[in-house]
Coordinates of C-alpha atoms in Angstrom, one line a residue:
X591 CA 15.8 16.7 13.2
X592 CA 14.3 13.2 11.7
X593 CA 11.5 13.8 9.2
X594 CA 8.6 11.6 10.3
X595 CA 6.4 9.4 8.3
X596 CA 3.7 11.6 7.6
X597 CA 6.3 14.6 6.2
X598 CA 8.7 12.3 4.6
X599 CA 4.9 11.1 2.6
X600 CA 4.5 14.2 2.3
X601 CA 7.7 14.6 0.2
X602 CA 6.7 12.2 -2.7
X603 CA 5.8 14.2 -6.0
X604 CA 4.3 13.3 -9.1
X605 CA 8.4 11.4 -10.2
X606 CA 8.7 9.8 -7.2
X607 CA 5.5 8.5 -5.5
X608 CA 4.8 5.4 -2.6
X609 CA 1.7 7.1 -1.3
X610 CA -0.2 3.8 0.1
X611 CA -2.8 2.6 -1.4
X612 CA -2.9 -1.2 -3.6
X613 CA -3.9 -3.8 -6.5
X614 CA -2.4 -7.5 -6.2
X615 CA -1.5 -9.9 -8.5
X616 CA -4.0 -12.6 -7.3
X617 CA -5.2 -14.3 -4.6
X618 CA -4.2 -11.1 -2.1
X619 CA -7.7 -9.4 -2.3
X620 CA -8.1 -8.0 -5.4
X621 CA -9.7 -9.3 -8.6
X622 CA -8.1 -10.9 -11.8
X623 CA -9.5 -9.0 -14.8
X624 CA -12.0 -11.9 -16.8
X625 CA -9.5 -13.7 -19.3
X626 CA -10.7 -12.9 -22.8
X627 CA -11.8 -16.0 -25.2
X628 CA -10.3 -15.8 -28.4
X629 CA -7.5 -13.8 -29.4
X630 CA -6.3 -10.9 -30.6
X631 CA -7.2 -6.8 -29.9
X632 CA -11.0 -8.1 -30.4
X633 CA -11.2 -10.6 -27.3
X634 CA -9.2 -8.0 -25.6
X635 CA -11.7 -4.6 -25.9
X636 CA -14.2 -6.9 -24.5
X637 CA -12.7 -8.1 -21.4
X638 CA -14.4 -7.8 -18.5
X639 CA -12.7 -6.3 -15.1
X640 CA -13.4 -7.7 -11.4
X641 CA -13.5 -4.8 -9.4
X642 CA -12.8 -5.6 -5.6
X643 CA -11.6 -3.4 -2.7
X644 CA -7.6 -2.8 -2.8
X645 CA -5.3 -4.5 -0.6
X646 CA -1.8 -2.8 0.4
X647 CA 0.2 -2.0 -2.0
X648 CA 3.3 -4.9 -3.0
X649 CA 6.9 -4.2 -2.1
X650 CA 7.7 -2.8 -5.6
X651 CA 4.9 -0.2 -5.5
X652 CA 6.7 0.5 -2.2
X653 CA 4.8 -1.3 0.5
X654 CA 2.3 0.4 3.5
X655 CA -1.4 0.0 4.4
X656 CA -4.1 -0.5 2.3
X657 CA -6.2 2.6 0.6
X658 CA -8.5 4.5 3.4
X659 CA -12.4 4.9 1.8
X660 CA -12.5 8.3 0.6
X661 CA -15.2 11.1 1.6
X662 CA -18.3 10.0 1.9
X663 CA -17.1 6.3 2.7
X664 CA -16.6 5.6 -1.2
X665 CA -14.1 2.5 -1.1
X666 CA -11.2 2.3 -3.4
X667 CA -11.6 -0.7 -6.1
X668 CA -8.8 -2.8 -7.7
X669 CA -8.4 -4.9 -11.0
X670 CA -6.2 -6.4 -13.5
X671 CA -6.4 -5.6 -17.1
X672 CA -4.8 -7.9 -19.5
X673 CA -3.0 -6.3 -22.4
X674 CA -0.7 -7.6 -25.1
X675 CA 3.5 -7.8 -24.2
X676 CA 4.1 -6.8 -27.9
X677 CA 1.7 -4.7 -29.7
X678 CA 3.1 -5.6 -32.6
X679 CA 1.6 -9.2 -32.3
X680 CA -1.6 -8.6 -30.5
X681 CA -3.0 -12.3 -30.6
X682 CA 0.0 -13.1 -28.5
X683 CA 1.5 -13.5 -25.4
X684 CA -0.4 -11.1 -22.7
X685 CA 0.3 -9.5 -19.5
X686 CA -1.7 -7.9 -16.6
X687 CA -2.2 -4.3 -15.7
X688 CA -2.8 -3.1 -12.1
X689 CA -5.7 -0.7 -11.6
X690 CA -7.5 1.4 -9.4
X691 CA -10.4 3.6 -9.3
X692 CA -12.7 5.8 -7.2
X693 CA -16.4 5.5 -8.3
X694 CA -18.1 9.3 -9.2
X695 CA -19.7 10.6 -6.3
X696 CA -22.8 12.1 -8.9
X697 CA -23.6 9.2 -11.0
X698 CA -26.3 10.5 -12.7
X699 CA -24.3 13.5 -14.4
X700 CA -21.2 11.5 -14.5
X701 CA -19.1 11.9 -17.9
X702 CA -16.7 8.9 -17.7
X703 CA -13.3 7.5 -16.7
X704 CA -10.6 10.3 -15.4
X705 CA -7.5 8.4 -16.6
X706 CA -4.5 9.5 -14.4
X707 CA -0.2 8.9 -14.9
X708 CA 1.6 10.8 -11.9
X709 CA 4.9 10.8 -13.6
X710 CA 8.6 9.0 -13.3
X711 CA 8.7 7.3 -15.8
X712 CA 8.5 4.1 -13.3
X713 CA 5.9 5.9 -10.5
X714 CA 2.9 3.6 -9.8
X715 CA -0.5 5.1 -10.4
X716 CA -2.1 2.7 -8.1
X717 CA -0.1 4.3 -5.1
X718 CA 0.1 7.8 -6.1
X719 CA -4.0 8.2 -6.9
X720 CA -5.1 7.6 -3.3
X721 CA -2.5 9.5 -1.8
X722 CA -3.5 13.1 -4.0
X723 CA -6.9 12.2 -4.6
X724 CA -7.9 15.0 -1.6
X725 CA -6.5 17.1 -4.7
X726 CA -9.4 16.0 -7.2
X727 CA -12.3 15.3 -5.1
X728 CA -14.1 18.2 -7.2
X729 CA -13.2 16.2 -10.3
X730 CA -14.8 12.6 -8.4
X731 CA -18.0 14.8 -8.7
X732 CA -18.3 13.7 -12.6
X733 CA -15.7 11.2 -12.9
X734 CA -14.5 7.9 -11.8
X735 CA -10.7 8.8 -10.9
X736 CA -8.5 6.1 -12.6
X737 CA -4.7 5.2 -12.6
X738 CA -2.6 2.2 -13.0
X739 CA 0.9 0.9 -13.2
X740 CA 2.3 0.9 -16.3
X741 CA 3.7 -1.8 -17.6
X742 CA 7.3 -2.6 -15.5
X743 CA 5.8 -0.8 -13.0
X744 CA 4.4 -1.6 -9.3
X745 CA 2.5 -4.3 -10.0
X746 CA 2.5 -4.6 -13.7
X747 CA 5.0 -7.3 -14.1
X748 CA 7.6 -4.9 -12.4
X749 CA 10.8 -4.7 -13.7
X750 CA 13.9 -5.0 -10.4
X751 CA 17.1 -5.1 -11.0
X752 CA 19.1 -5.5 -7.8
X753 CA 18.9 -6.4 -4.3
X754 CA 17.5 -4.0 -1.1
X755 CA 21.0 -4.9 -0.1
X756 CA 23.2 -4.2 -3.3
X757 CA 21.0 -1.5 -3.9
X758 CA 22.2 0.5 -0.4
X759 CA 25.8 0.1 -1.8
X760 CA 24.7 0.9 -5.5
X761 CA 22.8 4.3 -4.6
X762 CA 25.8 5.1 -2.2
X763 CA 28.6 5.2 -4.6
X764 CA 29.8 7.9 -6.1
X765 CA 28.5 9.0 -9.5
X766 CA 31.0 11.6 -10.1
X767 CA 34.1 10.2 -10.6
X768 CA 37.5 12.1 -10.2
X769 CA 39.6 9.8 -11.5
X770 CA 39.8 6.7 -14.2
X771 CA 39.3 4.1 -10.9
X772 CA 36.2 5.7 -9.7
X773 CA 34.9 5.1 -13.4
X774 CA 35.7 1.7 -13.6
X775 CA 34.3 1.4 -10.5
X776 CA 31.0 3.0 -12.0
X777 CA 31.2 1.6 -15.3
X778 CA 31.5 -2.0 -13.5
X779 CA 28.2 -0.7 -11.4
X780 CA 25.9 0.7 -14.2
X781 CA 26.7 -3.2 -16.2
X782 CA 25.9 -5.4 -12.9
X783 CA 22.9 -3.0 -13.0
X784 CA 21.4 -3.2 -16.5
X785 CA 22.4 -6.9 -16.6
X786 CA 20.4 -7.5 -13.4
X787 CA 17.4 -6.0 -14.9
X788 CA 18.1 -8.0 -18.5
X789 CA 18.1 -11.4 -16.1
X790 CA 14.9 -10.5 -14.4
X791 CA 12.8 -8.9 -16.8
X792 CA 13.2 -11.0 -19.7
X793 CA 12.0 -10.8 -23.2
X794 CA 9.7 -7.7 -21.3
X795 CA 11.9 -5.7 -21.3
X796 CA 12.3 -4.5 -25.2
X797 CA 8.1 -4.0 -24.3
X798 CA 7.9 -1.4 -21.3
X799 CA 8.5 1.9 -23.3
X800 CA 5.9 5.0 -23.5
X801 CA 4.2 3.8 -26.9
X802 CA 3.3 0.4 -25.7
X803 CA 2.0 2.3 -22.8
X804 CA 0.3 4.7 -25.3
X805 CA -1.5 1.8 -26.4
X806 CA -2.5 0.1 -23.1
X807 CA -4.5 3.3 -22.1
X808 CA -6.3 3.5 -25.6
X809 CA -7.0 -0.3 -24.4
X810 CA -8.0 0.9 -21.1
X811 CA -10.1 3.2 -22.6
X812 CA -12.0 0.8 -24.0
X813 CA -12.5 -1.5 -21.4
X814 CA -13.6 1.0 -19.0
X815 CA -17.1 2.0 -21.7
X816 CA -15.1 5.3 -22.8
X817 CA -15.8 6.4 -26.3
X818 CA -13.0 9.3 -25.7
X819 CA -10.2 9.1 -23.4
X820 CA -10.4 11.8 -20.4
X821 CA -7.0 12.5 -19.1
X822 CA -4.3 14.5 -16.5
X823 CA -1.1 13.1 -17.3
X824 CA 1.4 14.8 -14.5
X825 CA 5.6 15.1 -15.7
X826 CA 6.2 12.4 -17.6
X827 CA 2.3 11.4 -17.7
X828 CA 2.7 14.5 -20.4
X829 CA 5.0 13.2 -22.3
X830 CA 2.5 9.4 -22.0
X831 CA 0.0 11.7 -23.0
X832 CA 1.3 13.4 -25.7
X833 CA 2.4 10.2 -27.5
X834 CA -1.2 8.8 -27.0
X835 CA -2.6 11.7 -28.7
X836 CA -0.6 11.3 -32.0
X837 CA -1.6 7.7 -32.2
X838 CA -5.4 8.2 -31.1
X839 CA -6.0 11.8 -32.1
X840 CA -10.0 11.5 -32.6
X841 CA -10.0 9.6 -29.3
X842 CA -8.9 12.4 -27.2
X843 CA -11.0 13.9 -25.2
X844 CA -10.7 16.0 -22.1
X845 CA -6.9 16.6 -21.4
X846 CA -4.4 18.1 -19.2
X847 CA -1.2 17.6 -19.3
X848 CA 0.8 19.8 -16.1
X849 CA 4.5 19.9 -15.5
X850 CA 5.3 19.3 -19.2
X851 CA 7.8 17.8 -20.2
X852 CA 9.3 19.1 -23.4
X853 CA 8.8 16.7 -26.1
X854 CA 11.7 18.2 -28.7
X855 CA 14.7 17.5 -26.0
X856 CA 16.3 14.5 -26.9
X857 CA 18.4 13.4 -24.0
X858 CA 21.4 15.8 -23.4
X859 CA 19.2 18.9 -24.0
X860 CA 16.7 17.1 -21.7
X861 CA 18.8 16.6 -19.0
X862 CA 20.7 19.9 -19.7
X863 CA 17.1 21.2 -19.1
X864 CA 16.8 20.1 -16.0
X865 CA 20.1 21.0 -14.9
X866 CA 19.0 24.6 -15.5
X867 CA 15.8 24.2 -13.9
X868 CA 17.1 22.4 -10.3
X869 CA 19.9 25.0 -10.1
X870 CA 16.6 27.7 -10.7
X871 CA 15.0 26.1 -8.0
X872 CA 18.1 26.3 -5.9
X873 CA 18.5 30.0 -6.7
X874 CA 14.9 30.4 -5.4
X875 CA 15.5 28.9 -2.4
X876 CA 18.6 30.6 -1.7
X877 CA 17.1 34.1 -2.4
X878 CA 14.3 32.8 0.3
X879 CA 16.6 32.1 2.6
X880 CA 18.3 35.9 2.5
X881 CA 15.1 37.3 2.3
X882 CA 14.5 35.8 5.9
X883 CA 17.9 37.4 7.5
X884 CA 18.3 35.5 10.7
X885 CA 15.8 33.4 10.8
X886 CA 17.6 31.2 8.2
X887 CA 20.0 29.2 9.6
X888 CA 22.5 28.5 6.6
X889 CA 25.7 30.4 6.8
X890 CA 25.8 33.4 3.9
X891 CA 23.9 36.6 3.4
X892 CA 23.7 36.3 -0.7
X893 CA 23.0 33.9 -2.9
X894 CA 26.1 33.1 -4.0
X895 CA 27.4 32.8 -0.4
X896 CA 24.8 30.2 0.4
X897 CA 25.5 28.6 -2.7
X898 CA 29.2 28.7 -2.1
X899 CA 28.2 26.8 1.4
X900 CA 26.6 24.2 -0.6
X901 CA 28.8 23.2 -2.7
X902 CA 31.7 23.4 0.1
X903 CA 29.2 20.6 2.2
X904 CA 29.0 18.6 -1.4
X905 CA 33.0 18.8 -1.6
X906 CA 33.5 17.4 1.9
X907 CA 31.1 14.9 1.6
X908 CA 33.1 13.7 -2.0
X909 CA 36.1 13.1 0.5
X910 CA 34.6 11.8 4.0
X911 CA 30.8 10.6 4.3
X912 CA 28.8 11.5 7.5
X913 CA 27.1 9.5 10.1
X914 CA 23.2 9.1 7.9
X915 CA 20.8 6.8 9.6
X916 CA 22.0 3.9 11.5
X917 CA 25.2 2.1 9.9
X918 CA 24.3 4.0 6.5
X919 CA 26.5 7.5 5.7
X920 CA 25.4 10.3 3.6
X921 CA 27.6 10.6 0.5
X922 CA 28.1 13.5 -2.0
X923 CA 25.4 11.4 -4.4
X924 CA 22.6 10.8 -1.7
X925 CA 23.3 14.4 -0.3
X926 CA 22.5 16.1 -3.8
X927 CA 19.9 14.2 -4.0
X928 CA 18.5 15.2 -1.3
X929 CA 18.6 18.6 -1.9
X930 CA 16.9 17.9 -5.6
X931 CA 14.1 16.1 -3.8
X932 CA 13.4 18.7 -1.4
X933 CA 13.2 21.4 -4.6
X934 CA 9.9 19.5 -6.2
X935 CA 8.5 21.6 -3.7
X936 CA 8.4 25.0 -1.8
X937 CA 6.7 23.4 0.8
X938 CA 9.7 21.3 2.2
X939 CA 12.4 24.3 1.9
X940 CA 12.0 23.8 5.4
X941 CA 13.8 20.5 5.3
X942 CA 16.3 21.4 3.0
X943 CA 17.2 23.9 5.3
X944 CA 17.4 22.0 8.5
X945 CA 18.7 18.9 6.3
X946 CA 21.9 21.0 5.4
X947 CA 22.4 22.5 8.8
X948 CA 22.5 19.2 10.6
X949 CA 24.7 17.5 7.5
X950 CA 27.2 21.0 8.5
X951 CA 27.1 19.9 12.0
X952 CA 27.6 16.0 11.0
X953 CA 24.5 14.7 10.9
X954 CA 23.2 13.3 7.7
X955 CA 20.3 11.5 8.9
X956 CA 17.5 14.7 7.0
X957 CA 19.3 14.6 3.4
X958 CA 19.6 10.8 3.6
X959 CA 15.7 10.4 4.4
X960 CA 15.7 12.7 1.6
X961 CA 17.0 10.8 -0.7
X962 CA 15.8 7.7 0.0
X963 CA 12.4 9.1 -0.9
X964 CA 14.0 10.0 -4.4
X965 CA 15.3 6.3 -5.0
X966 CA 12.0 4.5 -3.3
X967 CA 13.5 3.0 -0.1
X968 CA 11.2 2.4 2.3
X969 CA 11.8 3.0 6.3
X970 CA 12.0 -1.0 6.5
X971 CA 14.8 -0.4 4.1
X972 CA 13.2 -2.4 0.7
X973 CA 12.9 -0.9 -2.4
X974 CA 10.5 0.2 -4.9
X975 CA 10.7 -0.5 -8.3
X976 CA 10.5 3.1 -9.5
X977 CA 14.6 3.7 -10.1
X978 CA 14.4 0.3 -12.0
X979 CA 11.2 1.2 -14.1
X980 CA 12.7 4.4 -14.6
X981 CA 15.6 3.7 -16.2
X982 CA 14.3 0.5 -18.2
X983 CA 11.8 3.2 -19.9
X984 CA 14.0 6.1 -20.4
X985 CA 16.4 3.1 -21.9
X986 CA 14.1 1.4 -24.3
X987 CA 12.9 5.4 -25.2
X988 CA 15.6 6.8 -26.2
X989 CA 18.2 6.1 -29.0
X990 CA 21.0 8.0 -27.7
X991 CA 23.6 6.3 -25.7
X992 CA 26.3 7.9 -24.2
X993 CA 29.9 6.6 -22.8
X994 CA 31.5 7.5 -20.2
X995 CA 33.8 9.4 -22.0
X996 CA 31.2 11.3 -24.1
X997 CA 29.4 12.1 -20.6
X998 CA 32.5 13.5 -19.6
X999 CA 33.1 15.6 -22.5
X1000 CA 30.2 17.5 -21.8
X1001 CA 30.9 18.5 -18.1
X1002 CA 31.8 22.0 -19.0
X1003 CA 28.2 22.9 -20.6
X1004 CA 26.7 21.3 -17.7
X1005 CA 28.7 22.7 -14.9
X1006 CA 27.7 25.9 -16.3
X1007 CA 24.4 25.2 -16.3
X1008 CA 24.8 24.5 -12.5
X1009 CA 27.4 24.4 -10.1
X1010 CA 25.5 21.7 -8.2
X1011 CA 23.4 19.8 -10.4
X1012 CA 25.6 20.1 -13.2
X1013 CA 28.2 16.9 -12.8
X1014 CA 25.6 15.0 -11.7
X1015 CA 23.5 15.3 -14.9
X1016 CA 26.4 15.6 -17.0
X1017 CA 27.7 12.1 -15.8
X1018 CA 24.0 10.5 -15.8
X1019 CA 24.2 10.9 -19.5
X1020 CA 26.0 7.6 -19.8
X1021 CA 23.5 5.7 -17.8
X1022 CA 22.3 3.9 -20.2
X1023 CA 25.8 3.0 -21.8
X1024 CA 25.2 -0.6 -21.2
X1025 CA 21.6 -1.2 -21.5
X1026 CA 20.8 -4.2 -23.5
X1027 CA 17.9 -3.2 -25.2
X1028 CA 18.1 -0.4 -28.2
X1029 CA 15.8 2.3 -28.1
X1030 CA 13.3 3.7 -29.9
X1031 CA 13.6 7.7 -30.8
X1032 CA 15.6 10.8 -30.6
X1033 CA 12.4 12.0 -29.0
X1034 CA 8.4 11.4 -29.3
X1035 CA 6.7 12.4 -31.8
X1036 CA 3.5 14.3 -30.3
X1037 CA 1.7 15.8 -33.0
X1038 CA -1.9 15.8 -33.0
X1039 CA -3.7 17.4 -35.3
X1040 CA -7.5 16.1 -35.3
X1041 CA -7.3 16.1 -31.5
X1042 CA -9.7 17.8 -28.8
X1043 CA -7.9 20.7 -27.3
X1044 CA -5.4 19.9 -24.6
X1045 CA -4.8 22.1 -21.5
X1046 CA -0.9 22.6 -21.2
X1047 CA -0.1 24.1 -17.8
X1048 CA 3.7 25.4 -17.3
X1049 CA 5.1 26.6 -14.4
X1050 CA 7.9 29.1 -14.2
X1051 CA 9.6 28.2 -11.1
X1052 CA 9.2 23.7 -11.9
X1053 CA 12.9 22.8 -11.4
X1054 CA 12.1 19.0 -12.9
X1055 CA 10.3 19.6 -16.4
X1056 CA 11.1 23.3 -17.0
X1057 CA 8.8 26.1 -17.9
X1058 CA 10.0 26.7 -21.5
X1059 CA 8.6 22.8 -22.0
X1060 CA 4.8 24.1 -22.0
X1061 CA 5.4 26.1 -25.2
X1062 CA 7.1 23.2 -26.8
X1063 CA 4.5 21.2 -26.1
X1064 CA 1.9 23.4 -27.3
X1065 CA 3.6 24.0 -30.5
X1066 CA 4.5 20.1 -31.1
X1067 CA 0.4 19.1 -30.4
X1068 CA -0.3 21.6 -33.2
X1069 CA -2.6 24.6 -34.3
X1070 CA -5.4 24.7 -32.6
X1071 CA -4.6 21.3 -30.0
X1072 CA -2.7 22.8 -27.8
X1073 CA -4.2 25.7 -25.0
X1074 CA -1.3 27.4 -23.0
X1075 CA -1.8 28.1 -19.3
X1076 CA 1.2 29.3 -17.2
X1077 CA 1.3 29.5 -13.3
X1078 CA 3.9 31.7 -12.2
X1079 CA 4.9 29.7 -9.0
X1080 CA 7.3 27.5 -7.5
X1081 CA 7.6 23.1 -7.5
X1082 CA 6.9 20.5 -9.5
X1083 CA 3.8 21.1 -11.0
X1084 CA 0.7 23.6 -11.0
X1085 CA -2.7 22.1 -10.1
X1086 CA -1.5 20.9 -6.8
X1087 CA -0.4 23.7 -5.7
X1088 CA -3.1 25.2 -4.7
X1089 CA -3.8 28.2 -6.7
X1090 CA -7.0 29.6 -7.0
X1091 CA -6.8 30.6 -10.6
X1092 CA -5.1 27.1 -12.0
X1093 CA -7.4 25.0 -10.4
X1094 CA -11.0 27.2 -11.5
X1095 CA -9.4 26.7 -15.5
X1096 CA -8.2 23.0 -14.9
X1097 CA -12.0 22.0 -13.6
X1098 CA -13.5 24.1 -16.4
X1099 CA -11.8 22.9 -18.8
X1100 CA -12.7 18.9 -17.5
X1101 CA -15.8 19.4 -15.6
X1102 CA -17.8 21.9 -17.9
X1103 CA -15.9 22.0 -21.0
X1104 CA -14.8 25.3 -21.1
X1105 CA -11.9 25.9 -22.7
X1106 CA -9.4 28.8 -21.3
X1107 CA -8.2 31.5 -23.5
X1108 CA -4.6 30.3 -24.7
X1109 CA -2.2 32.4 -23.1
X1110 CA -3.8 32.9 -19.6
X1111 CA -1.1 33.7 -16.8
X1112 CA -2.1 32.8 -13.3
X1113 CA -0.3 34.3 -10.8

């Protein structure tokens, strides 16, 4: 059956989020930040931001209505923050930031700012906050919830790389080529791609990567009357928040960083990582499925025959596409993206399920709704720019750069790793093959000794930013930085999921102070 609007919202995680909500870039409704006299990181700190109420969000944070007030009737404000292109030349050239914020609902015993990054890289705080912020209403009791959209992100001088239209035929080809024609035809693909983003972005786009990001926040920080920076960075908002703490360790204050991402994994061993962790997730699934006899309705009564099914549908689809939504057919890339999509969370097994039966029976329409929401298209049928955003600041990141035939080399490793994920991530290796822009490191350096402790929640059962990612975390921070909490659960992520015991240490922690004992398993 279709997945409405409501549930297909309800499928966005912390990588992937359009949740409604909005800043603009002037004259929409919402206020330019006060231009700074003078020049340099000086003028900047003392910039003063026009808070007004948030319009709908812009095409590239992926359209919809404006913000709803929240509780209470408190009314969601937007605001530019201007911030240099290149950090390395402060007094020059500067760019605006798109923020949002929920006032404190106790002013008098409020601590500060709550700074928030949902994950991606490329997701736009400005969209995500309103759309979770039922999830930290207890934390709105002392703070004034913040996010924003980094820069190439949302509305923060966004960085788009192809048409709505080209990017349909982009997202449908097939990106795990049998032959040497199906790479030329994806070699030929990924270059009309990173040249598309070279030609729109600019001289920006050597500028979008995590450390100049690093830096906005500690700008942020500033702005917003903070002497210490209060934080929950989410997936890749870890790996944000990790970096910040090296460079501003005596600024950090209150921090929690939840589906971690591990910051040793360069990217093979990342994406090897995560290889491991969707087929885990598809294990879990498939073991649900058994456990419920008839009630499921894929064919198999073990894991491995269900898994077997799976990959059969996968094979099929490589050689004939289904009927998807209108005059768009599901392909083997949008199908396993699909199912990836649908693993971020237990919670929407339910489509998986039904998405698979239907694609066995023809219809594709449930996976390819599924995996739109992956790649940010919109029922309307525009675009995001969070696939664009993503790759730019994966690209400018990391060093590494793979060819085609290095990716390919590889396949065996991957393929064990998983039968379904396993080409897909092997192949993605190369994606940045042609970028045009170097990168920056084999992977972050997040060592922080000096800093505040920092709450590092892993999950056991997260399929995106595995479990074994928490401990590297912990250990990279530093003696005494890092405090390990692990929820034994399933999804993307720990403090959303509802658990009792994660949530009581996670407001502790930033509410009253109190730090958990390092170790502490919540079950």
């Amino acid at each position: 059956m279709p997945i409405s609007a409501a549930q297909r919202a309800a499928l966005l995680t912390a990588t992937t989020v359009l949740l409604a909500a909005g800043c603009t870039d002037g004259g929409d409704g919402a206020a330019d930040a006060t231009k700074p006299s003078g020049s340099g990181v000086s003028a900047l700190t003392s910039q003063k931001l026009s808070w007004a109420p948030c319009p709908p969000p812009s095409a590239a944070e992926g359209g919809g209505a404006a913000p709803s007030p929240l509780p209470g009737g408190t009314v969601w404000e937007c605001s530019f923050l201007q911030t240099p292109l290149d950090w390395s030349v402060p007094e020059g050239e500067t760019i605006e930031l798109a923020l949002i914020r929920a006032r404190a609902k106790d002013p008098s015993r409020r601590i500060g700012s709550l700074i928030f990054n949902f994950g991606g890289p490329g997701g736009s705080g400005v969209t995500a906050l309103p759309g979770f912020a039922g999830d930290y209403e207890t934390l709105r009791g002392r703070y004034d919830l913040v996010s924003f959209d980094p820069r190439g992100v949302g509305r923060s001088d966004p960085v788009e790389c192809a048409t709505d239209k080209e990017l349909d035929a982009y997202y449908a080809l097939d990106f795990t080529p049998d032959d040497e024609a199906e790479e030329r035809t994806l070699s030929d693909a990924q270059k009309r791609y990173a040249t598309g983003c070279e030609k729109d972005a600019g001289p920006a786009l050597p500028h979008v990567g995590t450390e100049n990001a690093a830096r906005d926040m500690d700008l942020m920080r500033q702005v917003l009357g903070d002497e210490k920076l209060h934080y929950f960075g989410i997936s890749y908002g870890t790996e944000l928040g990790g970096v910040y703490a090296h460079l501003f360790p005596s600024n950090v204050g209150r921090a929690v960083f939840d589906a971690v991402v591990d910051p040793d994994a360069g990217v093979e061993d990342g994406a090897l990582g995560q290889a491991k962790g969707f087929q885990l997730a598809l294990d879990n699934f498939a073991q649900d499925c058994v456990d419920r006899g008839d009630e499921c309705t894929l064919p198999g009564s073990t894991v491995a025959e269900i898994e077997s099914f799976i990959t059969d549908l996968l094979a099929e689809l490589d050689k004939q596409p289904i009927p998807g939504i209108g005059d768009r057919k599901l392909t083997q890339t949008q199908a396993t993206n699909g199912i990836a999509q649908a693993l971020y969370s237990k919670e929407y097994w339910t489509f998986l399920e039904q998405g698979l039966d239907a694609a066995d029976g023809g219809d594709g329409s449930i996976l390819l709704n599924l995996s739109d929401s992956l790649n940010g298209r919109s029922e309307t049928g525009s675009y995001s720019n969070i696939q664009a955003a993503n790759a730019a600041i994966n690209c400018v990141d990391f060093k590494e750069r793979y060819t085609l035939g290095q990716a390919k080399e590889r396949l065996p490793q991957f393929r064990e790793a998983s039968p379904v994920f396993g080409d897909f991530m092997g192949w993605a290796l190369a994606s940045c093959s042609q970028w045009p822009v170097p990168g920056l490191w084999e992977h972050p350096d997040v060592s922080a000794s000096g800093s505040a402790p920092i709450l590092v929640v892993g999950n056991t059962g997260d399929p995106a930013t595995p479990y074994e990612g928490a401990r590297s975390m912990v250990n990279a921070l530093g003696k005494g930085v890092g405090v390990e909490l692990t929820y034994e659960g399933e999804g993307h992520g720990a403090y959303n999921s509802g658990d009792k015991c994660v949530k009581t240490a996670v407001d502790g922690y930033l509410l009253d102070g109190k730090v958990p004992t390092s170790g502490t398993v919540c079950k």
